[in-house]
Amino acid sequence: MRAQVNALSRQIPVLYMLLLANAVALAYTHYGVAPDWMTIYAVVILGAICIVRAIAWSRARVDLDNVDACIKHLKRIRVLAIAVAVLFTAWAITMFGYGDAYQQGHVAYFISITVVGCIFCLVNFPPAALLVVVIVLGTFVLFFGFSGNEVYVAIAVNMALVSVMIVQIIRSFYANFAGLIDTQHDLEAQHKTTIELSRQNEALALIDPLTGLSNRRAFFAKLDETVAQTNKGDRFAVAMIDLDGFKPVNDVHGHPAGDELLMQAGERLRAVLGSDTLLARLGGDEFGIILRPYEDAMELIELGTKLCQALNRPFVLSGGTVQVSASLGLATYPIVARSSNGLFERADFALYHAKKNCPGEAVLFAAHHETLIRHDSQIEQALRKADLSTELSLHYQPVFDIETGLVNSVEALARWDNVQMGRISPGTFFPVAEKTGQVGFLTRVLFEKLLVDMASWGNEVPVSFNLSARDIVLSDTVEWLIDEIKDHGIDPKRLTFEVTETAFLRDFAAARTSIRYLREHGARIALDDFGIGYSSLRYVHELEFDVLKVDRSFVTPLANNKRSRRIVKTVIDMCINLGIDCVLEGVETDTQRDTIIGLGGRLMQGYYFARPSRVPAMDALTETFQS
């Protein structure tokens, strides 16, 4: 109805102008033949009606949103259509009685052409259009059909057929018109839905769907805004929080439990921070906070400690109770950085430092951290510029079978002698290489050197080679390792690949697949640094390791620590029961050696026996070292 009123408001003024023009033309041809009241006065009255109604329609402002007003408007059009049709038809039929055949023919032409034009002006409103057809064309057909003139009878029959066609055209046009309106309505509805969805998506784009907190995008947008709006003298801080031990919760209890833990963690953090502080989940188990304002560093450390303590309490999940810890890093504006990227990087470094050196605590970025960053940056740049194929080398440290005194195997240890920086410890450059994605290249360079060395030794001594967490989760890397072994003609059984629990924390499924692939091709797998991770027993249970290497942190206190002795004894017995080798790392004194022998240990490695050297020491132990 709204669409009909809107269309008719443009078409009906045209209808009235058509009526006026055709009526004036008919009056002109009958002037002097028909009475003046018909050719002058009647035309003036009818013309005035047309002009007044056309002006009224042109100025009409119908409230299309008011359905009742539209209904009244359409009813008025229907009434006026009847009145106008009757008036003009009666006037024209009366005019037919005057004049010659040409002038009478003009009357027939006037009625037929005018009614067709008017019908098409009213086609959007079938009730009015059909009334005009019935009144005008019905009168025309009856009048001329009974005129007795063969020509007019033929015209009447022809017009009757045209009337049927016109009715069909009206119905078809209106169906198309209604369909078009429905389509427009649907498009408008879809457009409104799209706008609403866009608005919702824009809001959702800033919300983490799991926790309901702000997301990474919202965090950085707010951080940029905060930096831009901060005045001289203002201070604020950025905090990064990471859950320690979250990955094992996912692995052991499943992802639904992990999601539940994250939601509860967000609620605990919000309870400590309040509703005014921006708290965002940046991804995984990492959260970001923008703290403003603050009084001093102690206030930040105290708040950071509260946040860590809130997350250190046990979480009661639907699948059971779990406990994780949280580490936190803080960076302050403008003391340590004045840009959003600088603040985030330094807060992230403080978090990394906390996880590495004091897990479960809050660390505020300080000057000495800047020194460490610069040092890491120097290492990174040196790695990029170095001729690693020349500067990298391998040293070998033997693992001895204390019962026989013979070398059981040797471990390949990386060494880097840089032209500018001198010798750099693997504990220094490997984490940087891992962080910057360069570790894969280091692995390939070192492994190729290892295979060349092994081919030159002329013996079948087994060798262990360390793989990074990134190496073991990449299928193309492990496939390359096996291809290289075959190309160099090395027996895969001579090689043991050492991996740490970090690899399984990164991607357990991928690490498991890689381990199976290496073992299927004959290589052995050792779990390095055993005992210092979160769920070592689970990995031993689910993965087929050939060797467990007990971390030196358990060996060092053996002489004076009963608990350490019990743990080492348990691990040794477990390995015996599982039928796998157990290597005790970091043996540096005869007391440690004797204690391990008393606990049932057999395979040992450490400075007490031999230091790493470029050429592996294959000599058997003397009785002094054995007993």
XYZ file of C-alpha atoms in Angstrom:
627
model
C 0.000 0.000 0.000
C 2.859 2.380 0.787
C 4.412 1.587 -2.591
C 1.052 2.122 -4.377
C 0.524 5.529 -2.792
C 4.097 6.507 -3.564
C 3.764 5.476 -7.237
C 0.324 7.038 -7.708
C 1.498 10.351 -6.292
C 3.744 10.649 -9.375
C 1.341 9.147 -11.944
C -2.048 10.727 -11.153
C -0.949 14.319 -11.951
C 0.027 12.957 -15.402
C -3.438 11.385 -15.673
C -5.147 14.713 -15.069
C -2.939 16.514 -17.599
C -3.760 13.807 -20.156
C -7.479 14.235 -19.525
C -7.179 18.004 -19.819
C -5.194 17.917 -23.081
C -7.502 15.385 -24.765
C -10.689 17.168 -23.581
C -9.473 20.513 -24.962
C -8.657 18.813 -28.292
C -12.148 17.248 -28.505
C -13.875 20.527 -27.595
C -11.838 22.332 -30.252
C -12.978 19.985 -33.054
C -16.605 20.321 -31.935
C -16.557 24.056 -31.350
C -19.393 25.695 -33.300
C -21.065 22.362 -33.931
C -21.973 21.339 -30.428
C -23.571 23.712 -27.940
C -21.241 26.173 -26.181
C -22.047 24.717 -22.785
C -20.493 21.493 -23.996
C -17.448 22.875 -25.812
C -16.699 25.815 -23.504
C -18.323 25.735 -20.088
C -18.164 21.967 -19.521
C -14.522 21.921 -20.642
C -13.678 24.819 -18.326
C -15.299 22.989 -15.396
C -13.652 19.655 -16.227
C -10.323 21.379 -16.878
C -10.504 23.217 -13.564
C -11.167 19.929 -11.810
C -8.128 18.391 -13.529
C -5.822 21.305 -12.714
C -6.941 21.515 -9.079
C -6.554 17.781 -8.549
C -3.176 17.698 -10.314
C -1.876 20.540 -8.122
C -3.331 18.881 -5.026
C -1.597 15.612 -5.895
C 1.672 17.383 -6.593
C 1.595 19.054 -3.180
C 0.210 16.093 -1.267
C 2.521 14.779 1.449
C 1.157 11.462 2.578
C 2.786 9.928 5.633
C 3.810 6.605 4.097
C 4.625 5.199 7.535
C 0.990 5.737 8.552
C -0.850 2.722 7.158
C -4.294 4.152 7.999
C -3.504 7.343 6.063
C -2.419 5.257 3.074
C -5.638 3.246 3.201
C -7.754 6.443 3.258
C -5.756 7.818 0.350
C -6.354 4.733 -1.767
C -10.082 4.749 -0.963
C -10.253 8.390 -2.066
C -8.507 7.508 -5.337
C -11.011 4.768 -6.016
C -13.967 7.143 -5.466
C -12.402 9.867 -7.611
C -11.640 7.343 -10.347
C -15.330 6.465 -10.529
C -16.397 10.126 -10.542
C -13.887 11.229 -13.178
C -14.612 8.204 -15.376
C -18.361 8.833 -15.268
C -18.052 12.594 -15.914
C -15.677 12.403 -18.875
C -17.428 9.380 -20.425
C -20.872 11.040 -20.170
C -19.465 14.287 -21.652
C -17.839 12.485 -24.580
C -20.893 10.293 -25.386
C -23.091 13.390 -25.359
C -20.637 15.090 -27.765
C -21.065 12.124 -30.203
C -24.508 13.407 -31.243
C -23.017 16.494 -32.929
C -20.915 16.949 -36.006
C -20.054 14.859 -39.045
C -18.460 11.428 -39.279
C -14.934 12.804 -38.671
C -16.043 14.603 -35.545
C -17.897 11.499 -34.306
C -14.798 9.418 -35.033
C -12.809 11.877 -32.893
C -15.173 11.074 -29.997
C -14.454 7.337 -30.359
C -10.710 8.081 -30.609
C -10.870 10.389 -27.541
C -12.549 7.748 -25.390
C -10.265 4.870 -26.442
C -6.914 6.695 -26.276
C -7.752 8.584 -23.109
C -8.977 5.536 -21.222
C -5.852 3.531 -22.172
C -3.617 6.368 -20.946
C -5.570 6.698 -17.708
C -5.520 2.955 -17.097
C -1.727 2.875 -17.383
C -1.519 5.779 -14.936
C -3.609 3.735 -12.480
C -2.019 0.347 -13.223
C -0.280 0.231 -9.802
C -3.732 0.313 -8.161
C -5.834 -2.408 -9.871
C -9.165 -1.598 -8.099
C -9.196 1.916 -9.612
C -7.828 0.790 -12.996
C -10.426 -1.975 -13.339
C -13.240 0.391 -12.378
C -12.138 2.711 -15.173
C -12.077 -0.249 -17.588
C -15.571 -1.306 -16.598
C -17.079 2.212 -16.618
C -15.408 3.701 -19.673
C -14.737 0.746 -21.945
C -17.952 -0.983 -20.866
C -19.940 2.105 -21.834
C -17.920 2.453 -25.062
C -18.557 -1.144 -26.142
C -22.286 -0.996 -25.340
C -22.813 2.410 -26.914
C -20.992 1.748 -30.184
C -21.977 -1.898 -30.303
C -25.656 -0.938 -30.578
C -25.068 2.101 -32.799
C -26.150 0.211 -35.950
C -23.052 1.404 -37.811
C -20.910 -1.502 -38.998
C -17.669 0.451 -38.543
C -18.527 1.422 -34.984
C -19.753 -2.093 -34.200
C -16.395 -3.434 -35.414
C -14.596 -0.865 -33.276
C -16.723 -1.870 -30.285
C -15.882 -5.562 -30.771
C -12.219 -4.668 -31.198
C -12.310 -2.549 -28.034
C -13.972 -5.419 -26.115
C -11.069 -7.651 -27.034
C -8.606 -4.898 -26.111
C -10.406 -4.556 -22.771
C -9.755 -8.234 -22.003
C -6.093 -7.761 -22.893
C -5.900 -4.623 -20.773
C -7.336 -6.499 -17.778
C -4.669 -9.185 -18.231
C -1.968 -6.524 -18.547
C -3.172 -4.862 -15.334
C -3.088 -8.155 -13.458
C 0.339 -9.116 -14.834
C 1.844 -5.680 -14.228
C 0.504 -5.582 -10.687
C 1.910 -9.044 -9.952
C 5.313 -7.854 -11.157
C 4.920 -4.642 -9.202
C 4.013 -6.561 -6.031
C 6.940 -8.925 -6.612
C 9.290 -5.987 -7.049
C 8.050 -4.421 -3.845
C 8.462 -7.716 -1.989
C 11.992 -7.968 -3.380
C 12.778 -4.415 -2.316
C 11.330 -5.160 1.094
C 13.476 -8.276 1.383
C 16.534 -6.355 0.249
C 15.842 -3.630 2.782
C 15.370 -6.250 5.480
C 18.603 -7.929 4.431
C 20.342 -4.567 4.402
C 19.113 -3.832 7.914
C 20.181 -7.317 8.985
C 23.570 -6.784 7.373
C 23.985 -3.457 9.146
C 22.981 -5.031 12.447
C 25.316 -7.974 11.884
C 28.070 -5.559 10.929
C 27.472 -3.643 14.142
C 27.468 -6.867 16.131
C 30.578 -8.125 14.329
C 32.312 -4.843 15.015
C 31.510 -5.292 18.690
C 32.442 -8.980 18.611
C 35.664 -8.117 16.809
C 36.796 -6.475 20.036
C 35.568 -9.217 22.379
C 37.125 -12.581 23.129
C 34.224 -15.028 22.575
C 35.409 -17.495 25.216
C 36.031 -15.271 28.236
C 33.960 -12.203 27.294
C 37.039 -10.032 27.899
C 38.549 -7.632 25.385
C 40.613 -9.359 22.721
C 44.061 -8.721 21.258
C 42.762 -6.196 18.728
C 40.948 -4.192 21.394
C 44.006 -4.321 23.673
C 46.363 -2.815 21.106
C 43.789 -0.254 19.975
C 43.350 0.897 23.584
C 47.123 0.857 24.141
C 47.673 3.061 21.076
C 44.914 5.393 22.257
C 46.332 5.565 25.787
C 49.816 6.414 24.507
C 48.402 9.101 22.197
C 46.264 10.729 24.915
C 48.797 10.611 27.744
C 49.938 14.064 28.827
C 53.343 15.057 30.127
C 53.792 13.750 33.640
C 51.176 10.995 33.273
C 52.163 7.419 33.958
C 50.647 4.048 33.216
C 51.799 0.448 32.956
C 51.280 -2.565 30.724
C 51.126 -6.032 32.264
C 51.377 -9.421 30.558
C 50.207 -12.596 32.320
C 50.807 -16.173 31.224
C 49.537 -19.361 32.865
C 52.292 -21.853 33.697
C 51.080 -25.412 33.213
C 48.024 -24.660 31.104
C 49.027 -26.919 28.189
C 49.173 -30.067 30.344
C 45.654 -29.279 31.611
C 44.470 -29.295 28.004
C 46.338 -32.515 27.255
C 45.250 -34.409 30.359
C 41.722 -33.090 30.978
C 40.761 -32.030 27.451
C 40.105 -28.702 25.755
C 36.685 -28.121 27.414
C 38.446 -28.165 30.783
C 41.071 -25.790 29.418
C 38.360 -23.413 28.205
C 36.650 -23.570 31.605
C 39.967 -22.769 33.310
C 40.512 -19.744 31.057
C 37.035 -18.410 31.828
C 37.588 -18.784 35.568
C 41.036 -17.199 35.248
C 39.486 -14.180 33.513
C 36.898 -13.867 36.287
C 39.590 -13.981 38.986
C 41.680 -11.326 37.258
C 38.611 -9.113 36.799
C 37.746 -9.491 40.492
C 41.194 -8.174 41.461
C 41.356 -5.389 38.845
C 37.772 -4.108 38.963
C 35.604 -3.134 36.009
C 37.441 0.057 34.982
C 40.767 -1.542 34.061
C 41.205 -2.902 30.540
C 41.767 -6.645 30.738
C 42.202 -8.604 27.503
C 42.834 -12.160 26.502
C 45.600 -11.900 23.929
C 45.423 -15.518 22.817
C 45.924 -18.968 24.293
C 46.580 -18.614 28.017
C 48.026 -15.094 27.773
C 46.321 -11.983 29.174
C 47.151 -8.290 28.810
C 46.315 -5.402 31.165
C 46.597 -1.615 30.889
C 47.028 -0.139 34.373
C 46.560 3.582 34.933
C 47.432 5.495 36.977
C 49.882 4.168 39.581
C 51.910 5.731 42.402
C 55.192 3.827 42.367
C 56.870 0.573 41.371
C 56.012 -1.099 44.655
C 52.323 -0.582 43.970
C 52.691 -2.322 40.614
C 54.619 -5.243 42.104
C 52.021 -5.648 44.868
C 49.199 -5.660 42.333
C 51.088 -8.086 40.112
C 51.640 -10.367 43.106
C 47.911 -10.287 43.930
C 47.082 -11.236 40.338
C 49.538 -14.139 40.396
C 48.244 -15.324 43.757
C 44.666 -15.208 42.474
C 45.636 -17.579 39.671
C 47.809 -19.815 41.841
C 44.801 -21.083 43.797
C 43.305 -24.411 42.637
C 40.637 -24.275 39.928
C 37.559 -26.409 40.461
C 36.471 -27.594 37.014
C 33.663 -29.887 35.996
C 36.207 -32.634 35.343
C 38.098 -32.225 38.616
C 40.404 -29.834 40.430
C 43.578 -28.568 38.762
C 46.282 -26.157 39.808
C 48.407 -23.907 37.649
C 50.551 -20.900 38.375
C 50.888 -17.554 36.654
C 53.869 -15.396 35.774
C 53.547 -11.674 35.119
C 55.652 -9.045 33.391
C 55.263 -5.275 33.775
C 56.501 -2.312 31.728
C 55.939 1.344 32.608
C 55.323 4.459 30.516
C 57.330 6.637 30.038
C 60.208 5.150 32.035
C 61.024 2.102 29.887
C 59.220 2.977 26.636
C 57.097 5.710 25.037
C 55.503 3.709 22.237
C 52.853 0.991 22.373
C 55.123 -1.531 20.644
C 57.997 -0.728 22.984
C 55.804 -1.149 26.050
C 54.375 -4.430 24.844
C 57.772 -5.867 23.907
C 59.275 -4.948 27.273
C 56.302 -6.282 29.235
C 56.578 -9.463 27.180
C 60.315 -9.694 27.920
C 59.648 -9.174 31.637
C 57.106 -12.014 31.421
C 59.646 -14.221 29.632
C 62.212 -13.389 32.331
C 59.687 -14.250 35.063
C 58.791 -17.602 33.480
C 62.458 -18.485 33.036
C 63.886 -17.309 36.375
C 61.065 -16.924 38.901
C 57.865 -18.619 37.677
C 54.725 -17.706 39.548
C 55.937 -14.186 40.343
C 55.634 -10.642 38.969
C 58.663 -8.990 37.332
C 58.959 -5.273 36.578
C 61.039 -4.459 33.521
C 64.249 -2.752 34.668
C 67.488 -1.406 33.241
C 69.319 -4.730 33.347
C 66.524 -6.253 31.268
C 67.273 -3.651 28.617
C 70.861 -4.885 28.643
C 69.631 -8.446 28.132
C 67.399 -7.335 25.265
C 70.300 -5.569 23.589
C 72.451 -8.640 24.108
C 69.784 -10.878 22.582
C 69.442 -8.400 19.741
C 73.199 -8.560 19.179
C 73.019 -12.347 19.174
C 70.138 -12.227 16.688
C 71.988 -9.865 14.349
C 75.168 -11.920 14.666
C 73.225 -15.065 13.770
C 71.832 -13.369 10.673
C 75.190 -12.064 9.502
C 77.404 -15.001 10.496
C 78.779 -17.626 8.162
C 77.307 -20.364 10.346
C 78.591 -23.188 8.194
C 82.100 -22.014 9.135
C 81.574 -20.644 12.640
C 79.459 -23.488 14.047
C 81.130 -26.661 15.215
C 80.354 -29.747 17.271
C 82.063 -30.977 20.418
C 81.373 -34.412 21.788
C 80.929 -35.572 25.376
C 80.872 -39.315 26.076
C 78.273 -41.199 28.088
C 79.968 -44.026 30.010
C 78.687 -47.395 31.072
C 80.072 -47.418 34.616
C 79.880 -51.211 34.856
C 82.113 -51.873 31.850
C 83.996 -48.592 31.804
C 83.322 -48.337 28.060
C 81.838 -45.456 26.122
C 78.129 -46.154 25.642
C 77.548 -43.207 23.312
C 78.587 -39.599 22.736
C 76.431 -36.471 22.786
C 76.948 -33.832 20.094
C 77.071 -30.344 21.629
C 76.965 -27.182 19.518
C 79.678 -24.518 19.731
C 79.640 -21.108 18.055
C 82.832 -19.089 17.655
C 81.765 -15.736 16.252
C 84.293 -13.414 14.648
C 83.165 -10.325 16.619
C 81.709 -11.814 19.814
C 83.964 -14.801 20.371
C 82.608 -18.065 21.756
C 78.893 -17.904 22.555
C 77.206 -20.473 24.771
C 74.497 -22.691 23.254
C 72.322 -21.736 26.226
C 72.581 -18.160 24.957
C 72.232 -18.399 21.199
C 69.802 -21.341 20.858
C 66.923 -19.598 22.741
C 67.428 -16.519 20.534
C 67.479 -18.682 17.415
C 64.331 -20.453 18.602
C 62.590 -17.165 19.302
C 63.515 -15.634 15.930
C 62.817 -18.721 13.834
C 66.484 -19.332 12.906
C 66.877 -22.559 14.855
C 65.859 -24.734 11.913
C 68.818 -23.505 9.889
C 71.172 -24.121 12.812
C 69.868 -27.660 13.150
C 70.530 -28.430 9.493
C 74.054 -26.988 9.532
C 74.991 -28.869 12.707
C 73.429 -32.160 11.615
C 75.304 -32.136 8.317
C 78.549 -31.575 10.258
C 77.631 -34.452 12.567
C 77.105 -36.876 9.701
C 80.445 -35.893 8.145
C 82.186 -36.471 11.498
C 80.476 -39.822 12.047
C 81.513 -41.037 8.607
C 85.142 -40.119 9.361
C 85.465 -41.857 12.745
C 85.752 -45.360 11.456
C 83.785 -46.865 14.323
C 80.170 -47.553 15.142
C 79.838 -45.523 18.326
C 76.269 -44.224 18.844
C 75.719 -40.453 18.876
C 72.928 -38.372 20.370
C 71.838 -35.099 18.723
C 69.595 -32.446 20.272
C 66.462 -31.330 18.419
C 64.687 -28.096 19.320
C 60.990 -27.928 20.142
C 60.412 -26.359 16.741
C 62.333 -29.082 14.891
C 60.390 -31.985 16.345
C 56.951 -30.592 15.458
C 57.807 -29.947 11.793
C 57.303 -32.998 9.595
C 59.545 -31.660 6.813
C 62.450 -31.340 9.269
C 62.285 -34.939 10.517
C 61.876 -36.197 6.966
C 64.980 -34.214 5.993
C 66.910 -35.763 8.891
C 66.163 -39.307 7.710
C 66.974 -38.417 4.079
C 70.345 -36.986 5.150
C 71.172 -40.095 7.190
C 70.488 -42.285 4.158
C 72.448 -40.000 1.790
C 75.549 -40.187 4.030
C 75.295 -43.958 4.429
C 74.948 -43.796 8.226
C 73.133 -46.553 10.074
C 70.066 -44.822 11.705
C 70.484 -47.102 14.738
C 73.637 -45.168 15.637
C 71.616 -41.966 16.117
C 69.610 -40.929 19.159
C 67.593 -37.732 18.903
C 67.193 -35.880 22.191
C 64.005 -33.871 22.749
C 62.734 -31.936 25.751
C 59.248 -31.661 27.182
C 58.969 -28.181 25.663
C 58.347 -29.874 22.323
C 55.285 -31.679 23.672
C 53.973 -28.548 25.325
C 54.130 -26.826 21.942
C 52.226 -29.462 19.951
C 51.872 -32.925 21.471
C 50.221 -34.563 18.448
C 52.815 -33.293 15.965
C 55.715 -34.237 18.275
C 54.302 -37.735 18.727
C 53.977 -38.184 14.966
C 57.570 -37.062 14.391
C 58.911 -39.371 17.116
C 57.118 -42.334 15.588
C 58.490 -41.451 12.153
C 62.082 -41.313 13.426
C 61.749 -44.587 15.360
C 60.137 -46.339 12.376
C 63.292 -45.510 10.380
C 65.576 -46.982 13.008
C 66.594 -43.941 15.081
C 66.331 -43.855 18.883
C 64.616 -41.144 20.941
C 65.751 -39.749 24.276
C 63.723 -37.534 26.607
C 66.166 -34.903 27.821
C 66.002 -32.953 31.116
C 63.607 -35.534 32.518
C 61.888 -34.575 35.741
C 61.758 -30.780 35.452
C 58.579 -30.522 33.372
C 54.878 -30.709 34.217
C 53.840 -34.168 33.153
C 56.871 -36.238 32.267
C 55.266 -39.518 33.377
C 52.446 -38.994 30.923
C 54.914 -38.608 28.063
C 56.814 -41.717 29.175
C 53.516 -43.578 29.286
C 52.218 -42.478 25.875
C 55.459 -42.237 23.875
C 58.013 -44.977 23.241
C 61.266 -43.423 24.433
C 64.472 -45.392 24.300
C 66.360 -43.248 26.790
C 65.540 -40.993 29.748
C 68.165 -38.410 30.688
C 67.789 -37.281 34.301
C 68.439 -33.554 34.644
C 71.550 -32.409 36.519
C 69.356 -30.539 39.020
C 68.538 -33.943 40.562
C 72.147 -35.177 40.433
C 73.877 -32.174 42.046
C 72.244 -32.502 45.522
C 72.376 -36.309 45.667
C 75.037 -36.508 48.416
C 73.060 -34.415 50.917
C 69.452 -34.702 49.852
C 67.459 -37.852 50.637
C 64.509 -36.646 48.563
C 66.708 -36.315 45.478
C 68.112 -39.791 46.036
C 64.599 -41.242 46.311
C 63.510 -39.509 43.120
C 66.577 -40.688 41.187
C 66.150 -44.222 42.549
C 62.504 -44.197 41.424
C 63.434 -43.068 37.924
C 66.222 -45.650 37.611
C 63.871 -48.446 38.721
C 61.170 -47.224 36.354
C 63.598 -47.325 33.417
C 64.708 -50.834 34.358
C 61.071 -51.961 34.486
C 60.335 -50.329 31.128
C 63.479 -51.753 29.546
C 64.919 -48.367 28.541
C 68.250 -46.679 29.255
C 68.597 -44.123 32.042
C 71.418 -41.567 31.705
C 72.388 -39.436 34.721
C 73.631 -36.017 33.540
C 75.940 -33.562 35.265
C 78.063 -35.972 37.314
C 80.970 -33.878 38.627
C 82.221 -35.650 41.783
C 83.124 -39.131 42.860
C 80.512 -38.835 45.637
C 77.771 -38.302 43.047
C 79.140 -41.236 41.030
C 79.184 -43.548 44.051
C 75.682 -42.509 45.116
C 74.323 -43.219 41.639
C 76.018 -46.628 41.599
C 74.417 -47.371 44.960
C 71.020 -46.405 43.538
C 71.448 -48.810 40.624
C 72.507 -46.287 37.992
C 74.738 -47.441 35.167
C 74.977 -44.773 32.421
C 76.578 -41.449 33.447
C 77.739 -38.272 31.780
C 79.563 -35.273 33.179
C 82.786 -33.339 33.711
C 83.914 -35.921 36.265
C 84.452 -38.377 33.420
C 85.201 -36.186 30.412
C 84.633 -32.690 29.129
C 83.266 -32.055 25.635
C 85.987 -32.071 22.982
C 86.182 -31.634 19.234
C 87.358 -35.237 18.823
C 85.302 -37.657 20.918
C 87.182 -39.429 23.704
C 86.665 -43.149 23.146
C 89.046 -44.478 25.793
C 87.612 -46.685 28.490
C 87.453 -45.459 32.071
C 90.272 -46.346 34.411
C 89.513 -48.275 37.556
C 89.784 -45.004 39.465
C 86.781 -43.587 37.626
C 84.817 -46.812 37.749
C 85.033 -47.698 41.404
